[in-house]
Each structure stands twice: as C-alpha cells, then as structure tokens.
Coordinates of C-alpha atoms and ligand atoms in Angstrom, one line a residue:
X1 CA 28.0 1.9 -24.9
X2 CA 25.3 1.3 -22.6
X3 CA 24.7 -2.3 -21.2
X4 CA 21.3 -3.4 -22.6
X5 CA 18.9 -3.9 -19.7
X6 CA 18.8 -7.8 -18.8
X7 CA 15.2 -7.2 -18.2
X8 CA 14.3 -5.7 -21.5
X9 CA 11.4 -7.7 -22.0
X10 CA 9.6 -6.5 -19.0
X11 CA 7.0 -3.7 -20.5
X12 CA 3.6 -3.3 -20.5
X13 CA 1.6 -4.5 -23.5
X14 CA -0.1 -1.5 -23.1
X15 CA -1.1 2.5 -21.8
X16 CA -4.3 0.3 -19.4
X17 CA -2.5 -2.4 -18.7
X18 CA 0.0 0.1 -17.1
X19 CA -2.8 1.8 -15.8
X20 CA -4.7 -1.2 -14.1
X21 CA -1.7 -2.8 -12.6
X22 CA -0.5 0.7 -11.1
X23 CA -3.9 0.9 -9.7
X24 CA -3.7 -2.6 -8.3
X25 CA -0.4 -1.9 -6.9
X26 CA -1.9 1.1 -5.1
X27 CA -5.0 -0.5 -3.9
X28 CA -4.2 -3.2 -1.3
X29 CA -4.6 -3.8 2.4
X30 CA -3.9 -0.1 2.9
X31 CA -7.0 0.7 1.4
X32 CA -9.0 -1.7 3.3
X33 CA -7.6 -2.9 6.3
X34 CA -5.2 -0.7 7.4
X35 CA -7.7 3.0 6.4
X36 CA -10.7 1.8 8.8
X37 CA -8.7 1.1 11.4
X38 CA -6.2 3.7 11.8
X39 CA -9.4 6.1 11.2
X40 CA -10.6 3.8 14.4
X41 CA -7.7 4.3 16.1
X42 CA -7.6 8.3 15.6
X43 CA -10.9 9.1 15.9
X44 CA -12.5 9.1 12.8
X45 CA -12.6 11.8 10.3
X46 CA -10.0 14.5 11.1
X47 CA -7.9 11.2 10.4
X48 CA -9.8 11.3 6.8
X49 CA -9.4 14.8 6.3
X50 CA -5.6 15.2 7.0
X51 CA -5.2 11.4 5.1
X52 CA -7.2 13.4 1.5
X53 CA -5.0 16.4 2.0
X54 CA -1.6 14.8 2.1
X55 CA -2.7 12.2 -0.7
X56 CA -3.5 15.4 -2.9
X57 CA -0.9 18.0 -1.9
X58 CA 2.2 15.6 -1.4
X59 CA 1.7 12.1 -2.6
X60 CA 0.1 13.0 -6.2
X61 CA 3.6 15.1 -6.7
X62 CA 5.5 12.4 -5.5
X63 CA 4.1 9.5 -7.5
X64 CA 4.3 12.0 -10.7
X65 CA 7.4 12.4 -9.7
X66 CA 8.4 8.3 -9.4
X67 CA 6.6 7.3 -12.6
X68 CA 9.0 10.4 -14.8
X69 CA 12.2 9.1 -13.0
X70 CA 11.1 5.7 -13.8
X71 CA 10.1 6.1 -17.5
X72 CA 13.3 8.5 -18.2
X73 CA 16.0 6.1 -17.0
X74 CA 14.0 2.6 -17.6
X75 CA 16.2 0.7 -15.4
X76 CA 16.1 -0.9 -12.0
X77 CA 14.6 1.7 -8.8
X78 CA 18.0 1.2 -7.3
X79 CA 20.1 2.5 -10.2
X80 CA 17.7 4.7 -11.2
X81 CA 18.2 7.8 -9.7
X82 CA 22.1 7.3 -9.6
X83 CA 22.1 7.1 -13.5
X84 CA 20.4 10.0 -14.0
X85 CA 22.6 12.1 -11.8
X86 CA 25.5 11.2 -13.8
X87 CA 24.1 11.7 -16.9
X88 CA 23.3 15.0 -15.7
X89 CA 26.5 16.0 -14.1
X90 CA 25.5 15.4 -10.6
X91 CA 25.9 13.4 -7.7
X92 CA 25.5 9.2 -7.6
X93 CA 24.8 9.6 -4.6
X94 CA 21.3 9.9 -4.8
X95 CA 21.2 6.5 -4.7
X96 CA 20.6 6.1 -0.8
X97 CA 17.2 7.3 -1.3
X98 CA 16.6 4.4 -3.8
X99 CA 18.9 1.9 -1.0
X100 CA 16.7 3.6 1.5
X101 CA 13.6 2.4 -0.7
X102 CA 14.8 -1.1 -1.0
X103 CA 14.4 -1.4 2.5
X104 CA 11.1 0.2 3.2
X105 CA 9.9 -2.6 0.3
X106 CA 11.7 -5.6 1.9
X107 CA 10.2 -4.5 5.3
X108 CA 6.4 -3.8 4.2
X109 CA 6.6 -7.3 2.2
X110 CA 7.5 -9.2 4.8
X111 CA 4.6 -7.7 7.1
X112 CA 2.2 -7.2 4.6
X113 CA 2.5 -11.4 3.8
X114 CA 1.9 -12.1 7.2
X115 CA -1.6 -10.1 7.2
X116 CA -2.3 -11.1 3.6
X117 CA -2.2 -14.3 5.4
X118 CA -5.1 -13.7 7.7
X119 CA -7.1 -12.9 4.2
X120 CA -6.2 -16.9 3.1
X121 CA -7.0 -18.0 6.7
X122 CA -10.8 -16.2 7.0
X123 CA -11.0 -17.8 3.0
X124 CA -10.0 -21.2 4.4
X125 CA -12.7 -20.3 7.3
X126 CA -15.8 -19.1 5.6
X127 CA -15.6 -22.1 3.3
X128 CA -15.3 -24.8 5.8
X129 CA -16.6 -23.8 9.4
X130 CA -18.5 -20.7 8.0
X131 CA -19.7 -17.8 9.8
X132 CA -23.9 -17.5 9.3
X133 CA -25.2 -17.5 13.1
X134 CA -22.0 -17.0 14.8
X135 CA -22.2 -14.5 17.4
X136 CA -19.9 -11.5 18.6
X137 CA -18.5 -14.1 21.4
X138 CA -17.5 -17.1 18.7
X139 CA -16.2 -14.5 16.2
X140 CA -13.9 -12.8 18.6
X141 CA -12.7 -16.6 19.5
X142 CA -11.9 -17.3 15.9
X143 CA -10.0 -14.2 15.6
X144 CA -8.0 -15.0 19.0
X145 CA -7.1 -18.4 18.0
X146 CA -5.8 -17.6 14.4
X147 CA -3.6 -14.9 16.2
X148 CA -2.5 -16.6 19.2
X149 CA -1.1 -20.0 16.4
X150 CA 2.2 -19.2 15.6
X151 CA 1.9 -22.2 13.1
X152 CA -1.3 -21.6 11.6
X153 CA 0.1 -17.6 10.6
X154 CA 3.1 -19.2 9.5
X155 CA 1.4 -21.5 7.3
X156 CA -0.7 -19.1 5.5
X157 CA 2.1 -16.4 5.5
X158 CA 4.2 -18.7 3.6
X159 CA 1.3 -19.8 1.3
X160 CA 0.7 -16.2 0.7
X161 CA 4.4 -15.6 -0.5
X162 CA 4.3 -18.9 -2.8
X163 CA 1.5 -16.8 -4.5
X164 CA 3.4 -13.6 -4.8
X165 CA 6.5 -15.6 -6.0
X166 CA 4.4 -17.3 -8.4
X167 CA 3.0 -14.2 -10.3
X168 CA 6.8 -13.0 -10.2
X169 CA 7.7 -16.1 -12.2
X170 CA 5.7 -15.9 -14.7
X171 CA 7.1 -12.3 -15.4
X172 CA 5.5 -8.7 -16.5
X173 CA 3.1 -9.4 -19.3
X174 CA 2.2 -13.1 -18.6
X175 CA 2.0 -12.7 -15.0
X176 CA 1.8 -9.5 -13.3
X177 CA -0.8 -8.2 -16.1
X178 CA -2.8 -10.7 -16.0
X179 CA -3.2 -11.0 -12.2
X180 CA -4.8 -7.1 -12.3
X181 CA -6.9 -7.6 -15.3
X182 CA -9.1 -10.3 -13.4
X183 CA -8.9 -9.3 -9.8
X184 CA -9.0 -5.3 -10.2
X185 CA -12.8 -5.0 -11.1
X186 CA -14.3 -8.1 -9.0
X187 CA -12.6 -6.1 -5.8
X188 CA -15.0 -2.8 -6.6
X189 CA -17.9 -4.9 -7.4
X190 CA -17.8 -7.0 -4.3
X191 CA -17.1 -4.0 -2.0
X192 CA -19.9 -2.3 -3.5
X193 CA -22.2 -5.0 -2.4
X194 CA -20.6 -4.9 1.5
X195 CA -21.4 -1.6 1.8
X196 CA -25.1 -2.4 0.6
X197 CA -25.0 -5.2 2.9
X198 CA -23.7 -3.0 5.9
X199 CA -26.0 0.3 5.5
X200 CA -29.1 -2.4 5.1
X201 CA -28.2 -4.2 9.0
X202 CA -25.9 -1.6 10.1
X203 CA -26.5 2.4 11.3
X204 CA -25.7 4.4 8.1
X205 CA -26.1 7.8 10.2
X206 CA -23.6 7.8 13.1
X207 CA -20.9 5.9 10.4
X208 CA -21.0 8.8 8.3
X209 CA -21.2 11.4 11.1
X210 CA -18.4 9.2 12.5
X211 CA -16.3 8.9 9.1
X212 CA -17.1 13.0 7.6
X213 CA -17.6 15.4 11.0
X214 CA -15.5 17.9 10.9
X215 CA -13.8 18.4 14.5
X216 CA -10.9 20.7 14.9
X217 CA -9.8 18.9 17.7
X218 CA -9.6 15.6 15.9
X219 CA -6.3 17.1 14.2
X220 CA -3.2 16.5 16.1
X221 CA 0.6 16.4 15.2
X222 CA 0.2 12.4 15.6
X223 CA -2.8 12.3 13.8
X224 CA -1.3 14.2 11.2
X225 CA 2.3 12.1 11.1
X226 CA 0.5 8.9 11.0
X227 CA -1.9 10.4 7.9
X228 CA 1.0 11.3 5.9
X229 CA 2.6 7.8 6.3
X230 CA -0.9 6.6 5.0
X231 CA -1.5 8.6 2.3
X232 CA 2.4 6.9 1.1
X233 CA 1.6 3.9 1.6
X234 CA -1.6 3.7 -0.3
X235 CA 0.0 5.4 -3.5
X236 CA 2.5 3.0 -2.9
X237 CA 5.3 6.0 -3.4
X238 CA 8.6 6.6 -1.5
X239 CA 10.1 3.4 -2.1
X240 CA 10.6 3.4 -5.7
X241 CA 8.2 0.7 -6.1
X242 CA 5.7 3.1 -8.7
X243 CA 8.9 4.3 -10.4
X244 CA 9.7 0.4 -11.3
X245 CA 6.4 0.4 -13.0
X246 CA 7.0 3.3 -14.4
X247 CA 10.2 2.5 -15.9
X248 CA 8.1 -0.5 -17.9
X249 CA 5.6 1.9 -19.0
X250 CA 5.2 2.7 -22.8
X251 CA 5.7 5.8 -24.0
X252 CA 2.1 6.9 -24.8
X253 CA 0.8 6.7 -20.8
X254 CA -0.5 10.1 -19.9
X255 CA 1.5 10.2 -16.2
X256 CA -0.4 13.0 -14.9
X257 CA -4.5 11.3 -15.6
X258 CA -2.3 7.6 -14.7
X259 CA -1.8 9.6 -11.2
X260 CA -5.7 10.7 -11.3
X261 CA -7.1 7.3 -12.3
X262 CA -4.9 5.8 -9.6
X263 CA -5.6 8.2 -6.4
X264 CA -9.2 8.3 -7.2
X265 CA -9.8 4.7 -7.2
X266 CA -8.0 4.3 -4.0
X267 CA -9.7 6.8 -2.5
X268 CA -13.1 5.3 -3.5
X269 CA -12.1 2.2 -2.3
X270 CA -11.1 3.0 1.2
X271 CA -14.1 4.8 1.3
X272 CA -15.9 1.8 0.4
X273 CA -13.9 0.4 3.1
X274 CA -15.5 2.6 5.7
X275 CA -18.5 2.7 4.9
X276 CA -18.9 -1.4 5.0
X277 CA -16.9 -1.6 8.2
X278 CA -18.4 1.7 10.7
X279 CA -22.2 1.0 10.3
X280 CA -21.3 -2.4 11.6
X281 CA -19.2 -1.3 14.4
X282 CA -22.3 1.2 15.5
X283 CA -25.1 -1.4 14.8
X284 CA -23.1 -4.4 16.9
X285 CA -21.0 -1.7 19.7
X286 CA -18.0 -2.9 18.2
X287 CA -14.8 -0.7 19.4
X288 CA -13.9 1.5 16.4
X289 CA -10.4 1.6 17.8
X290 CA -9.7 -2.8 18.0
X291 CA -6.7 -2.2 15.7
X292 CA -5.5 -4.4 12.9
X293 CA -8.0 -6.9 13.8
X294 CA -11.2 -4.2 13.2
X295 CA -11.9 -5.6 9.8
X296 CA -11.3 -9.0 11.0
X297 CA -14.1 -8.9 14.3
X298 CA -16.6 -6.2 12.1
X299 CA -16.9 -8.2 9.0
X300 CA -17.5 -11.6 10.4
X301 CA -20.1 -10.2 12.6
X302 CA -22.5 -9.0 9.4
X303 CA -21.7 -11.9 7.2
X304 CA -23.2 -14.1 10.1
X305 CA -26.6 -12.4 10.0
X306 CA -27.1 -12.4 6.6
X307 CA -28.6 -15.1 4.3
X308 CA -25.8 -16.2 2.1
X309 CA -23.3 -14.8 4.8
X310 CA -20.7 -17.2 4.2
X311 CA -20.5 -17.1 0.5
X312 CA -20.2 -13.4 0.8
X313 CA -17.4 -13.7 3.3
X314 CA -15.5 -16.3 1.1
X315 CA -16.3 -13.5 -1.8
X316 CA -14.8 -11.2 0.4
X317 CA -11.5 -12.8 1.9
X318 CA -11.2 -14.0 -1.6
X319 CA -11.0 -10.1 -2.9
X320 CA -9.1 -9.0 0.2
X321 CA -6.6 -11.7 -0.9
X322 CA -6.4 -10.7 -4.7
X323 CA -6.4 -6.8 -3.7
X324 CA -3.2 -8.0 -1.2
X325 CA -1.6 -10.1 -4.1
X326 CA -1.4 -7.0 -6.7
X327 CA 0.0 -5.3 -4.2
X328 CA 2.8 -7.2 -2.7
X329 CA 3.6 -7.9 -6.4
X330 CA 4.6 -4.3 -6.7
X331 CA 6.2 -4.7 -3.6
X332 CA 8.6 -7.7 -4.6
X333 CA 8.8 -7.0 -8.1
X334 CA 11.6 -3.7 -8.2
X335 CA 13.4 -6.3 -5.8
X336 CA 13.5 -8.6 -8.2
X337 CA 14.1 -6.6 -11.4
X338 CA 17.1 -4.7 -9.1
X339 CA 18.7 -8.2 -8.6
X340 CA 18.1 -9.3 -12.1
X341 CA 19.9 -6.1 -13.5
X342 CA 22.8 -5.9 -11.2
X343 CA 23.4 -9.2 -10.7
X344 CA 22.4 -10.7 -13.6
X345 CA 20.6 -13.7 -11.7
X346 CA 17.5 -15.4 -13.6
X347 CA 14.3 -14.2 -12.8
X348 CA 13.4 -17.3 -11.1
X349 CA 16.2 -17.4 -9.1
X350 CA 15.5 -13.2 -7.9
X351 CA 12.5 -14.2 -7.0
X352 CA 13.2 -16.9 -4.6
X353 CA 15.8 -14.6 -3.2
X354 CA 13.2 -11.9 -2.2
X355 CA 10.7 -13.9 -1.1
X356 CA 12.8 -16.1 1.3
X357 CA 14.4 -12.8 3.0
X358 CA 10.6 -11.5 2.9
X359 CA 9.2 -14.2 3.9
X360 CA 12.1 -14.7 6.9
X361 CA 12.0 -11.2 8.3
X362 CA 8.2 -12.0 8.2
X363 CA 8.1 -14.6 11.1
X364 CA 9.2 -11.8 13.3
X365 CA 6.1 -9.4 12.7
X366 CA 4.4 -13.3 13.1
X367 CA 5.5 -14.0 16.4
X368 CA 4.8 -10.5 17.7
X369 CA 0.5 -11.5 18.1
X370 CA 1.4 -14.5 20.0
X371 CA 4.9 -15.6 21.3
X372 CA 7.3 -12.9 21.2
X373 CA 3.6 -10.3 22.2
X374 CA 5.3 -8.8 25.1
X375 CA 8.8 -7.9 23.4
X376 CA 8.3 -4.1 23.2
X377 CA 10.3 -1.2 21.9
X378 CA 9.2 1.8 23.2
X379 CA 5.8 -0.2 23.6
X380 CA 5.7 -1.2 20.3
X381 CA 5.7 -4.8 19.2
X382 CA 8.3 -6.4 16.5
X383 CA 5.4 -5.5 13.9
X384 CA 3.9 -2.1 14.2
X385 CA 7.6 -1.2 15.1
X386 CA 7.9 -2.7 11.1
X387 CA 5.3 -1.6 9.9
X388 CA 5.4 2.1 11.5
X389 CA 9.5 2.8 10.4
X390 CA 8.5 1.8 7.1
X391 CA 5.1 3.3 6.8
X392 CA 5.4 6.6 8.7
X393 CA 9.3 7.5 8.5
X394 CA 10.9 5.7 5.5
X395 CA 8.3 6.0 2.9
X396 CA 8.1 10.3 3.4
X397 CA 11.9 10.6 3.6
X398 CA 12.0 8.6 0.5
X399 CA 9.5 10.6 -1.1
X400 CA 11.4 13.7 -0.3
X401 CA 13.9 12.4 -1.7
X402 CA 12.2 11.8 -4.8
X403 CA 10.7 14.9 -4.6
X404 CA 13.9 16.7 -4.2
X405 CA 15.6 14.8 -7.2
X406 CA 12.9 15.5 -10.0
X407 CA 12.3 19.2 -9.0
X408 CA 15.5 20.3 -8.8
X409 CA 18.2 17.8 -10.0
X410 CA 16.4 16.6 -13.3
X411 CA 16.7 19.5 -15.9
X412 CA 13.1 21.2 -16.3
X413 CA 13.4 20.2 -20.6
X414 CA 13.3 16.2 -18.9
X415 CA 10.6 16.5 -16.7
X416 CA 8.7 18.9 -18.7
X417 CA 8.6 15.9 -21.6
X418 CA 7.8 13.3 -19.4
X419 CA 4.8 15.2 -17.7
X420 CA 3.7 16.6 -20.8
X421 CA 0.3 18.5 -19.6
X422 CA -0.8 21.7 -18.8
X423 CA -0.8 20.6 -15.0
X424 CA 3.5 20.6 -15.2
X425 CA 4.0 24.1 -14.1
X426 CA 1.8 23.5 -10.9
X427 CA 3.7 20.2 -10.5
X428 CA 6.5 21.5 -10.8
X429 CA 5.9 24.2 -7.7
X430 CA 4.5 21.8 -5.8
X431 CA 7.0 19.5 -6.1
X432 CA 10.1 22.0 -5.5
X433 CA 8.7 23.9 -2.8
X434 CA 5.5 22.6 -1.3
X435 CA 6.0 18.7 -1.1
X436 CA 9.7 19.1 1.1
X437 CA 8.2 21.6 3.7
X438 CA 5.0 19.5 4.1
X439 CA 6.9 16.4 4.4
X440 CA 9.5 17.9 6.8
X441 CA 7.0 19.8 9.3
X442 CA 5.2 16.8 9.6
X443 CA 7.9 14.6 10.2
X444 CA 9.7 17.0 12.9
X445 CA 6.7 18.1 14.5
X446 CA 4.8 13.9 14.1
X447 CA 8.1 12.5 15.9
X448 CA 7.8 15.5 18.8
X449 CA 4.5 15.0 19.5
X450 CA 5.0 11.4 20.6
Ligands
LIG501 N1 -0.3 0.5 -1.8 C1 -0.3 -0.8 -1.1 C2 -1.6 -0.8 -0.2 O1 -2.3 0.1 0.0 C3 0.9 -1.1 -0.3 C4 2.2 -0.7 -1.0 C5 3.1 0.1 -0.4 C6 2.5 -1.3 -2.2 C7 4.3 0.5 -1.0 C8 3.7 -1.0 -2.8 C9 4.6 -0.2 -2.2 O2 -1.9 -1.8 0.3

C-alpha cells in the first residue's frame, strides 16, 4: 500500500486560492526588478519581443505541463516525476530533472533574499530619512552605501528570510494563502498609480518607442538565451516549484485558464514595470542599462519630486517586498514539503533547514556588491554567476525535462484528464515537438554566441 503523504493537509481551500497564490508565485522581482533592467541591459524591446514569444510558445507548455505532473502524483517535486515513471513502466530516473530542480530553487532563494533585502532596506529608508527633494547625486549615494555595507545587506537579507520562514510555518492554508489574498491586489493597484505618477513627470513617448520599436537588429542569440531564461523564471517553471503547487491543487482547477490567468497577469505587471521605470530614465538621463540597481536609482529619483513622494515610495518598497515574499514562498516551499515527505522532519524543523542553507549560500551573492566585487568567473561576480546558471541554463534544461516527461512518458489518457480542454491537442504538439527544439536551439546557439 501506498505511504500516506506526511503532508496531507497541505491543499488549497480552494480553485482561486490556487489561482491567486500561483499568480503570486509567478509575480515577483522577476516581474519588476529584474524585466526593466535586463530590457535596459539588451536594448529595449527586441528584448520584450523575444521575452512574450518564449513566455507563449515554451513556458505556457511547460507550466501546463508542471501543474498535470503535479496534480497526477500529489507528492513532493522531487519524487514526483520518479513515481510516475514507475507507475508507468518507465525509468526512475527522471528524477535528476526534479534533483536538478531542487538546485535551481535553493540557488534563486538564496539570491533572490538578498535583493528582497534591498526592498526592506529602501522601506526602512523612505520611512525614516525619506526621499522628497533628494537629487540624482544623494540618490545614487544611498544606493552605493546600502551596496558597498556588507552588514547592512546581511541584516536585511536575513530579516527577509525570517519572513519567508515565517509564512512557511504557519503552513498552506493558514499561511501561504493568506499571504497572496492581501498582498496580490495592493501590488497591481500601487503599480498602477507609478505608472500614472511616471507618464505625468516622466517622457511617455521615447519609453514606449524605447519599450515597443521593433528593430531586427535588437534580436541576438544572447538576447534571445537571456529572454528564454526570463520568460522561466517569471512563470516560475523548470524547477518543479509550480508542480508543488500543483500537486496541492483541488481537483476542480481548470489548468489550462490557471496557466492564462497566471501569464497574463505577469505580463501586465512587468509591463507596468516598464512603463513606471523608462519614462523616468528618459525624463532624468538615467542609463537604461545601470543593471540590477535600475529600479533602485529610477524610482527614488520620481518619488523625490513628487508631493507625497515618500509615502508613495514606502507604498512601493512595501509592495516590492510583498510581491518578493509570495514568491520566494514558492521558492522554499517544494524544499520544504520534499524534506517533510522523505524525511519525515516537522514542518518547522524543514523550514529552518532551507532557510539556513538559503540564507548561507546567500552571503556569497552578498559579498559579491562589496567585498568579494572583484572575484570574477569568466567576468562574472559570485551573483549573476548564481543567478545566471540558475536563471538562464537550469531552469530551461529543467523545463525540457518536464517537457519531455509529460509529452511523451505520461500516457496521453493521463495527460488528456488532467488538461481537460479543447486546447490539449495543441498542448500536446507543442509540448512533444515544439517546446524541446526551441529550448535546445536557444540554448546551443545562447551559450555560442557568448
Ligand atoms: N517567478 C518569480 C519572479 O518572477 C521567481 C521564481 C522563480 C519563483 C522560480 C519560483 C520559482 O520573481
């Protein structure tokens, strides 16, 4: 006989609860750090049009593809995959993709905690010093200063972690559901209002030339490579963090208009993204391509001119922070449920156990803005080395691989049930033949061109 799950309790209470908590997992600081400045970074919209194409074409498949595997075997991401194979007469070892998953999780957390970090730290900032009259000389100094403090990122890294062990604590229903239901919707008002704020004192016209211009020469392998890791790592797929979610998802959740709800939302929101950072960045001559600290220079600068600036920037680090928190539950979370399952430890003690490693490999990525700033691989620092393996390799190998298993290993009666929509025939193509050439071209031809 099968060995009860020793998570059994974890399930949604219901089809939207699934819904908003898969959306808040998907919307994070992808959305609305990381989008604006990798657009920055690869001048602007052939960026945006490769980044909509692979969300469409491959990630929609793939995150399908995670949420079936997930509802069908309703255990942890890392047995997953290997329990279905054997219940299918196939290999266990498909379990390296969900190993290989693990990883890419344990290595976004531990970054992703030390930027959520910043969020706390500009919080902290707008409510004490403030930002109204600042100008583009004190604002750059603040950002310096934060970066350059290897205690003052390590405090708020670490107070960012408490939070995420927190939620984890309190469990599925009474913690992670809750957390979405409040933060989800004050994130799209509040972004709503930036952008307001930004086309009123910034230059609407070049952001949106800037942000929707079509140039063919804006589309390179690298471009392309660094899209497709983007388009992942917004969905939040290839890791087997959406098939955790999935695998505590009731039965009546449509999966293919949960994949809609989900990729439309984060699209809208990293559009919103844009359009509140670029009209800034053209008003103030802000360099489009600063990096990881675009968000963190462009923002500041508006909120200082504007009556009420620094309650708006408190309103916004605040929603930065709560976007960043449903996300790096859903990072931490199949961690958590894996060691709960297979090692029977108490919730409470998983959690501490994923957070410490997280939180430990963190102070690496830390150190890489300040002390350890000219330890270079290949000219990368300890962080975007991080954050690029798992962004841009793992997370579309993974996805392949989840891909791979729920086109061709699952039988087509299993998949067909779990999809159960007139789309299934077209997901099923995609998924078989389309979604593992994409994601291999662009890998080979991403890693040449560098
Ligand atoms: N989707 C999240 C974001 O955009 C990041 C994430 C990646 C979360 C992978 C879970 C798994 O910020």
């Amino acid at each position: 006989m099968k060995k009860p799950p020793a998570n059994q309790s974890a399930q949604w209470s219901s089809k939207w609860a699934f819904i908003l908590a898969a959306t808040g997992a998907a919307v994070g600081l992808g959305n609305i750090w990381r989008f604006p400045y990798l657009m920055g970074n690869h001048g602007g919209s052939g960026f945006l049009f490769l980044y909509l194409l692979f969300l469409c074409l491959l990630g929609l498949p793939i995150l399908t593809a995670e949420l079936l595997i997930g509802r069908e075997a309703r255990t942890n991401a890392i047995d997953a995959m290997s329990q279905l194979a054997v219940r299918h007469q196939r290999s266990r070892h498909w379990r390296v993709v969900s190993l290989l998953g693990a990883v890419a999780l344990l290595l976004i957390l531990s970054f992703y905690s030390v930027v959520s970090g910043w969020s706390i730290a500009y919080l902290y900032h707008a409510l004490s010093v403030g930002f109204h009259g600042q100008g583009p000389s004190q604002i750059q100094q603040t950002w310096q200063q934060l970066i350059a403090s290897p205690g003052q990122l390590l405090i708020w890294h670490s107070v960012f972690m408490l939070l995420t062990i927190g939620v984890i604590l309190l469990g599925v229903q009474k913690g992670l559901e809750r957390a979405t239901k409040i933060m989800m919707p004050a994130l799209y008002i509040i972004l709503t209002l930036l952008v307001f704020i930004a086309i009123h004192i910034g230059q609407l016209k070049p952001a949106l030339h800037y942000l929707f211009d079509f140039h063919r020469d804006n589309i390179t392998m690298h471009t392309a490579a660094s899209a497709l890791g983007q388009a992942f790592f917004t969905l939040a797929v290839g890791a087997g963090a959406m098939l955790t979610y999935g695998a505590y998802a009731p039965k009546d959740v449509p999966i293919p208009f949960s994949v809609g709800v989900i990729a439309v939302l984060g699209v809208i929101v990293a559009l919103l993204a844009g359009l509140a950072i670029f009209p800034l960045v053209f008003q103030f001559h802000l360099t489009a391509q600063a990096g990881p600290s675009l968000m963190f220079i462009t923002l500041p600068t508006a909120f200082a001119h504007i009556p009420g600036g620094n309650l708006v920037a408190a309103l916004f680090f605040l929603l930065l922070l709560f976007a960043a928190w449903t996300s790096s539950i859903n990072l931490a979370e199949p961690l958590v449920y894996a060691l709960i399952d297979k090692c029977r430890l108490s919730r409470t003690v998983a959690a501490w156990v994923v957070g410490l490693a997280a939180w430990a490999l963190g102070i690496g990525s830390l150190l890489s803005f300040n002390l350890w700033q000219h330890l270079t691989f290949f000219n990368h620092t300890l962080f975007e080395l991080n954050a690029n393996i798992a962004t841009n390799v793992i997370l579309p190998v993974g996805g392949l691989g989840y891909a791979l298993f729920a086109g061709w290993v699952l039988p087509k009666r299993v998949t067909q049930q779990q999809v159960r929509s007139a789309v299934y025939p077209f997901w099923r193509f995609v998924t078989r033949y389309i979604v593992p050439i994409g994601i291999l071209y662009v890998l080979f031809y991403g890693m040449l061109s560098k």
